[in-house]
Short mmCIF file of N, CA and C in Angstrom, two decimals:
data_model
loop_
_atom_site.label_atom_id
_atom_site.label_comp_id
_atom_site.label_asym_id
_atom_site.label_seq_id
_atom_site.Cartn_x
_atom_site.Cartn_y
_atom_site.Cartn_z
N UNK A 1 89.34 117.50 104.25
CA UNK A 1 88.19 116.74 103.86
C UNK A 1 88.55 115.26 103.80
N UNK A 2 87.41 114.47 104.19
CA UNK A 2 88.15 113.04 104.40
C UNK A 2 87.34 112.05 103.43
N UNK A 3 88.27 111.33 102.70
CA UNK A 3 88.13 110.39 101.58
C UNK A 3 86.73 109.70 101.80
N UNK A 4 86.26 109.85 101.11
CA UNK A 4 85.05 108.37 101.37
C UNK A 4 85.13 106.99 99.81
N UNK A 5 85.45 105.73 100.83
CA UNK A 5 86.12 105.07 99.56
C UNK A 5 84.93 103.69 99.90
N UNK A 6 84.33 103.07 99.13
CA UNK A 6 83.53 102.34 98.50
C UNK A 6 84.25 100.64 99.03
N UNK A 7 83.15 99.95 99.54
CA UNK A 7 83.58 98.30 99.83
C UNK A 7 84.72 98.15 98.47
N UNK A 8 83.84 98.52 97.10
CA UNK A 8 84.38 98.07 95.40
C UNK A 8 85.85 98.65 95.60
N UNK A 9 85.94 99.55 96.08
CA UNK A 9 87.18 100.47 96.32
C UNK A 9 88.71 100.02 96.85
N UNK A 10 88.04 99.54 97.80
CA UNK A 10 88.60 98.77 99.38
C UNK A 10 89.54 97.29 98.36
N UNK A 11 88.03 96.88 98.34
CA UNK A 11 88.41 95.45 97.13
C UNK A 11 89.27 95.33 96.55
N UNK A 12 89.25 96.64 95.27
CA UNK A 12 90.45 96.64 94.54
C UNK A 12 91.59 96.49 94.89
N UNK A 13 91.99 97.32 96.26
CA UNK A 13 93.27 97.77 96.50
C UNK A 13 93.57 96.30 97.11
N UNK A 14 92.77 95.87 98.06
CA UNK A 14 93.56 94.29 98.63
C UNK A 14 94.05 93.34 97.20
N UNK A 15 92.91 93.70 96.27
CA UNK A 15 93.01 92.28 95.40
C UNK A 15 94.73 92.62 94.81
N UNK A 16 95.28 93.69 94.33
CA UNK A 16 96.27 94.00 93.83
C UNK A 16 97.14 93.92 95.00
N UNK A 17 97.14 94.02 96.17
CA UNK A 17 97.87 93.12 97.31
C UNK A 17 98.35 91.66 97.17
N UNK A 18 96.96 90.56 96.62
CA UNK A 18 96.91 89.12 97.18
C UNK A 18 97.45 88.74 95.49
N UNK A 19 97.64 89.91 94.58
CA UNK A 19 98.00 89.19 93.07
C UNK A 19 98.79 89.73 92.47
N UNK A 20 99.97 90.48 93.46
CA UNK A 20 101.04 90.78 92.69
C UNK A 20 101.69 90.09 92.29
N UNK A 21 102.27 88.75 92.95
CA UNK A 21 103.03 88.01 92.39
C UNK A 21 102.20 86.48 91.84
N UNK A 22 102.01 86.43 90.70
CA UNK A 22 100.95 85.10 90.32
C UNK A 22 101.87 83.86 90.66
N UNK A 23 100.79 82.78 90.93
CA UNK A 23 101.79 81.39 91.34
C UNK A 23 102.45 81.12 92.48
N UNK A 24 102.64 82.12 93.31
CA UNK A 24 103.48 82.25 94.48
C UNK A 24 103.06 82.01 96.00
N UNK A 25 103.37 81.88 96.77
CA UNK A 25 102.71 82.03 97.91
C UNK A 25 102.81 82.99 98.42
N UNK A 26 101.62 84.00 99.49
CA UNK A 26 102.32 85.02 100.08
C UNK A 26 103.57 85.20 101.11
N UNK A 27 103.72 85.86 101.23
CA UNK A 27 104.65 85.84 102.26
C UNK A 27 104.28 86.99 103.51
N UNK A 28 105.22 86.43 104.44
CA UNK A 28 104.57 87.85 105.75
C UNK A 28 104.63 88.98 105.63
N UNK A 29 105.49 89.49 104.87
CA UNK A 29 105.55 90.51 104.59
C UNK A 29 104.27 90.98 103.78
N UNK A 30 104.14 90.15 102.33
CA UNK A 30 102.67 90.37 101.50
C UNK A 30 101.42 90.28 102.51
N UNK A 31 101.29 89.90 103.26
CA UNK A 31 100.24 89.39 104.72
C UNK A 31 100.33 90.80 105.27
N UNK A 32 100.95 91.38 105.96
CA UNK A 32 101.00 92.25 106.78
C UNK A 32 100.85 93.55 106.02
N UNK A 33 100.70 93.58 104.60
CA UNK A 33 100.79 94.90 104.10
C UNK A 33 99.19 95.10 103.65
N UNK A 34 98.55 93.69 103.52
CA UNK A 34 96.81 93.49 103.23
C UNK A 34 96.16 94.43 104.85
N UNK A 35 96.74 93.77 105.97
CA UNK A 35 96.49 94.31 107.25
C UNK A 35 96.93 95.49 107.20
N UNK A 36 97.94 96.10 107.10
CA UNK A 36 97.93 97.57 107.02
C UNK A 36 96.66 98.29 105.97
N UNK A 37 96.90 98.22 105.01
CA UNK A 37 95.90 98.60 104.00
C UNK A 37 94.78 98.18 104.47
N UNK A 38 94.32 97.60 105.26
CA UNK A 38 92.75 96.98 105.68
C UNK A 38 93.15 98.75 107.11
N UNK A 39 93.36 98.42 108.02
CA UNK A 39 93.96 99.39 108.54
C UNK A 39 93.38 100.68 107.77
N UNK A 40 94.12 101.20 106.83
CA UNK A 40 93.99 102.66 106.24
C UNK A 40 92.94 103.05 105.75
N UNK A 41 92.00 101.98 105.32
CA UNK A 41 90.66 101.98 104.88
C UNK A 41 89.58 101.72 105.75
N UNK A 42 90.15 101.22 107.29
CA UNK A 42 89.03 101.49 108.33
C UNK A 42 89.22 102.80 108.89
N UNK A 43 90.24 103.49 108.71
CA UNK A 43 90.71 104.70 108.83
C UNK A 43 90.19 106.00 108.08
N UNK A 44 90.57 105.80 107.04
CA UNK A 44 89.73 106.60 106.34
C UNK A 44 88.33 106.31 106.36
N UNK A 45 87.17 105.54 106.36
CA UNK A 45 86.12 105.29 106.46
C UNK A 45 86.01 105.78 108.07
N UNK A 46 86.93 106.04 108.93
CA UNK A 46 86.37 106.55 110.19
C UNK A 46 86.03 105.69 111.43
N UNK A 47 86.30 104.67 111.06
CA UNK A 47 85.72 103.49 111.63
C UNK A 47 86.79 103.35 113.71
N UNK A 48 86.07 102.32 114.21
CA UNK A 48 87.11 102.24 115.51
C UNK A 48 88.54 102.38 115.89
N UNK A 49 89.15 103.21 116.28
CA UNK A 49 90.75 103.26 116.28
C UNK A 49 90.90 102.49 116.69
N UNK A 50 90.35 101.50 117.66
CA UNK A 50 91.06 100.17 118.84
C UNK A 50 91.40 98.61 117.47
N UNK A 51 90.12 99.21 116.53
CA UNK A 51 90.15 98.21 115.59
C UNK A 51 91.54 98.30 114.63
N UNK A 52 91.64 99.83 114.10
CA UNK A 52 93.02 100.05 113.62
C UNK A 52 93.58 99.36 114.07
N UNK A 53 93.98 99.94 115.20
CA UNK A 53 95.16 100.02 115.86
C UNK A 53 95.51 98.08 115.97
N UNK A 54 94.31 97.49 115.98
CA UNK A 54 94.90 96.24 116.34
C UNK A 54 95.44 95.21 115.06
N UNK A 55 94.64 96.29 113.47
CA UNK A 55 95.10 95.38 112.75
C UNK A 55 96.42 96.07 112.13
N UNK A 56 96.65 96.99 112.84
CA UNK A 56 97.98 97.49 112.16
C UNK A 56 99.62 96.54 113.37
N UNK A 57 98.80 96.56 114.67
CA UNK A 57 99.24 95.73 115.44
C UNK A 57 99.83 94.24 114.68
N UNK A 58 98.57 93.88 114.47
CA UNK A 58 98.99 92.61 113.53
C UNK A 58 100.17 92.74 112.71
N UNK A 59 99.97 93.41 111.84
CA UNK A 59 100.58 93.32 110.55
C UNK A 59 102.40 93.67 110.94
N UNK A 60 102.62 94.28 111.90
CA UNK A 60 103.65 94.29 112.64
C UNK A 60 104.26 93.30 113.08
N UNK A 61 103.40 92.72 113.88
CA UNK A 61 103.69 91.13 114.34
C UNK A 61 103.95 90.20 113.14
N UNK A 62 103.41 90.33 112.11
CA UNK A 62 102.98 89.02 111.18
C UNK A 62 104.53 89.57 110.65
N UNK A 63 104.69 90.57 110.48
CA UNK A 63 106.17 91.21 109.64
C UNK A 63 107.49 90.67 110.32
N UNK A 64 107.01 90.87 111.56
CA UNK A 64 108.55 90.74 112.21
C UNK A 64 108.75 89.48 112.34
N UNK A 65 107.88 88.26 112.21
CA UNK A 65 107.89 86.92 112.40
C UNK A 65 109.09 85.96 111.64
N UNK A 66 109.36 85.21 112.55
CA UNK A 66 110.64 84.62 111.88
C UNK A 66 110.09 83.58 110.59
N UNK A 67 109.69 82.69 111.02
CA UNK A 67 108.91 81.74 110.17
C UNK A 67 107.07 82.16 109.32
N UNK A 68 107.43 81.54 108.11
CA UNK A 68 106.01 81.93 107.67
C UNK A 68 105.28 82.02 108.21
N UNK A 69 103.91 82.45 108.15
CA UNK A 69 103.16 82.49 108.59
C UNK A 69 101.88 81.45 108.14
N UNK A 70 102.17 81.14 106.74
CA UNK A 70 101.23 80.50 106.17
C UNK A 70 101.79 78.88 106.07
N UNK A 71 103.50 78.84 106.01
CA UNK A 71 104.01 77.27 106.63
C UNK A 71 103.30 76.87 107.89
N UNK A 72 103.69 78.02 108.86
CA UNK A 72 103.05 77.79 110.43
C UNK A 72 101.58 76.85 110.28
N UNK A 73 100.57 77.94 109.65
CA UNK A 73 99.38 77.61 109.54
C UNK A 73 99.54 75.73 108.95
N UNK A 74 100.04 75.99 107.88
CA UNK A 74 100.08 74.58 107.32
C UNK A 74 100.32 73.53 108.23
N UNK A 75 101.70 73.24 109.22
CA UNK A 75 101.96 72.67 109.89
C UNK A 75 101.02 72.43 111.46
N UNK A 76 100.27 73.59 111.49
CA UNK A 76 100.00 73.37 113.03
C UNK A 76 98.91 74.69 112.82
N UNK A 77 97.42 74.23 112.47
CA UNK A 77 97.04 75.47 112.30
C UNK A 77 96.35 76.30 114.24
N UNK A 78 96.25 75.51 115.02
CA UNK A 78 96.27 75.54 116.07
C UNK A 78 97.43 76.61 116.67
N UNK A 79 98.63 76.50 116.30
CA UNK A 79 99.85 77.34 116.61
C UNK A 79 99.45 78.80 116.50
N UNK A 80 98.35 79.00 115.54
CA UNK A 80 98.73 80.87 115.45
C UNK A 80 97.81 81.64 116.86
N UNK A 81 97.34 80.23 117.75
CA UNK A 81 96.71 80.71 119.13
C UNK A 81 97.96 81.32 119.43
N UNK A 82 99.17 80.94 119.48
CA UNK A 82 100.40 81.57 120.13
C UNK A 82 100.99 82.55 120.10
N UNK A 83 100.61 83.12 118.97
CA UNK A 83 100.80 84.25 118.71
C UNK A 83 100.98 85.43 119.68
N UNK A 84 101.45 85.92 120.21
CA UNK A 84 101.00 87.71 121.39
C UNK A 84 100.74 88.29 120.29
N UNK A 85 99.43 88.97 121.17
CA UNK A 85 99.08 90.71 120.33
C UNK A 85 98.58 89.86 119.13
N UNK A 86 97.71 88.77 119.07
CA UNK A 86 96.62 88.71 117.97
C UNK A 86 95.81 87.68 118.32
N UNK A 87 93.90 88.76 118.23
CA UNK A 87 93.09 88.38 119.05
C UNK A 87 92.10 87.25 118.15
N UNK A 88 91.31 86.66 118.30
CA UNK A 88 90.42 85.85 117.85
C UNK A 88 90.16 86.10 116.48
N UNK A 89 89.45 87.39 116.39
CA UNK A 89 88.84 88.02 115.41
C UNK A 89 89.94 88.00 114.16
N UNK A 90 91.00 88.74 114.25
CA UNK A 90 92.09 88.39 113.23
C UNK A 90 92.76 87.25 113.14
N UNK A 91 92.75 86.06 114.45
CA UNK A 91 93.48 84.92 114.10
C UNK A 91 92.44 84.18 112.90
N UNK A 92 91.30 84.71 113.02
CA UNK A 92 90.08 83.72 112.01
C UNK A 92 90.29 84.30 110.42
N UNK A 93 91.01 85.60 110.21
CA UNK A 93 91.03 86.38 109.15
C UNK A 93 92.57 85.91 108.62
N UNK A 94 93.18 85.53 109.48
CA UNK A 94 94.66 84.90 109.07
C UNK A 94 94.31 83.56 108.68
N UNK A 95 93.48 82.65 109.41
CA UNK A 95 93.20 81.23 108.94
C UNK A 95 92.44 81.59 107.88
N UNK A 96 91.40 82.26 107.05
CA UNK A 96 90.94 82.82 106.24
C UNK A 96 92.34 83.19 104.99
N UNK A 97 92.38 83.59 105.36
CA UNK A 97 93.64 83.82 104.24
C UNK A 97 94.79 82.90 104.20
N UNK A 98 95.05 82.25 104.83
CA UNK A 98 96.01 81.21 104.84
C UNK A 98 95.31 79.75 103.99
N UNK A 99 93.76 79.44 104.42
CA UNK A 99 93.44 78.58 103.25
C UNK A 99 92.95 79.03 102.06
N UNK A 100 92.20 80.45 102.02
CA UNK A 100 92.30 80.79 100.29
C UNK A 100 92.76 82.10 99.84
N UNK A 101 93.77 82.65 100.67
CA UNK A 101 94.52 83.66 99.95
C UNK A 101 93.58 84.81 99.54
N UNK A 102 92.25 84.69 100.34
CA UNK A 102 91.58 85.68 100.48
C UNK A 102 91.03 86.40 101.80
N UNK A 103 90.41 87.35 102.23
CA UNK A 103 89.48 87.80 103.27
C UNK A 103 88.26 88.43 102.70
N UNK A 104 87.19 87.20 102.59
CA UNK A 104 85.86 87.66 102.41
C UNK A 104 85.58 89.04 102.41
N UNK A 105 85.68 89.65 103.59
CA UNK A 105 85.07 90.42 104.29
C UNK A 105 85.37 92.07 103.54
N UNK A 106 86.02 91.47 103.01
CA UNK A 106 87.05 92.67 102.37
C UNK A 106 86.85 92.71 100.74
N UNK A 107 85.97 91.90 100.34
CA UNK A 107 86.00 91.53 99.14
C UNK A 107 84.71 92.11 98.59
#
């Protein structure tokens, strides 16, 4: 039987993502685990695998990255075009979260 979990639901679990550590900045690692978990909850809700698949894609990429992700942004927010393997739609959800440490969409 498959979970059915609530936007309020969803919410919770990112917000305890973006506020584990108070004061801090995220880091790629904290970044890429919001994208997984965004991931598991379009999953369980049933939603497009191509969509999964691309934000779990992400969160891979954002992980393995040498340099921040949110310095990057700072310095050159233009740069995260450079990225491989991350398309429009999530580069706007990374600039989204890189200036307020949130994703609307998810909220």
């Amino acid at each position: 039987m498959k979970r059915s979990w609530t936007r309020a639901t969803a919410s919770a679990i990112i917000f305890v993502y973006i506020t584990k550590v108070p004061n801090s900045m995220p880091t790629n690692h904290d970044i890429a685990a919001i994208f997984n978990e965004i991931a598991d909850i379009l999953d369980i809700q049933g939603k497009n695998e191509f969509r999964i698949r691309a934000y779990r894609n992400a969160a891979r990429i954002i992980e393995s990255m040498g340099q921040s992700l949110i310095d990057r942004y700072r310095e050159n927010p233009e740069s995260l075009k450079t990225i491989p393997g991350i398309g429009e739609g999530l580069r706007e959800k990374i600039n989204e979260f890189c200036e307020t440490e949130h994703i609307a969409e998810y909220e």
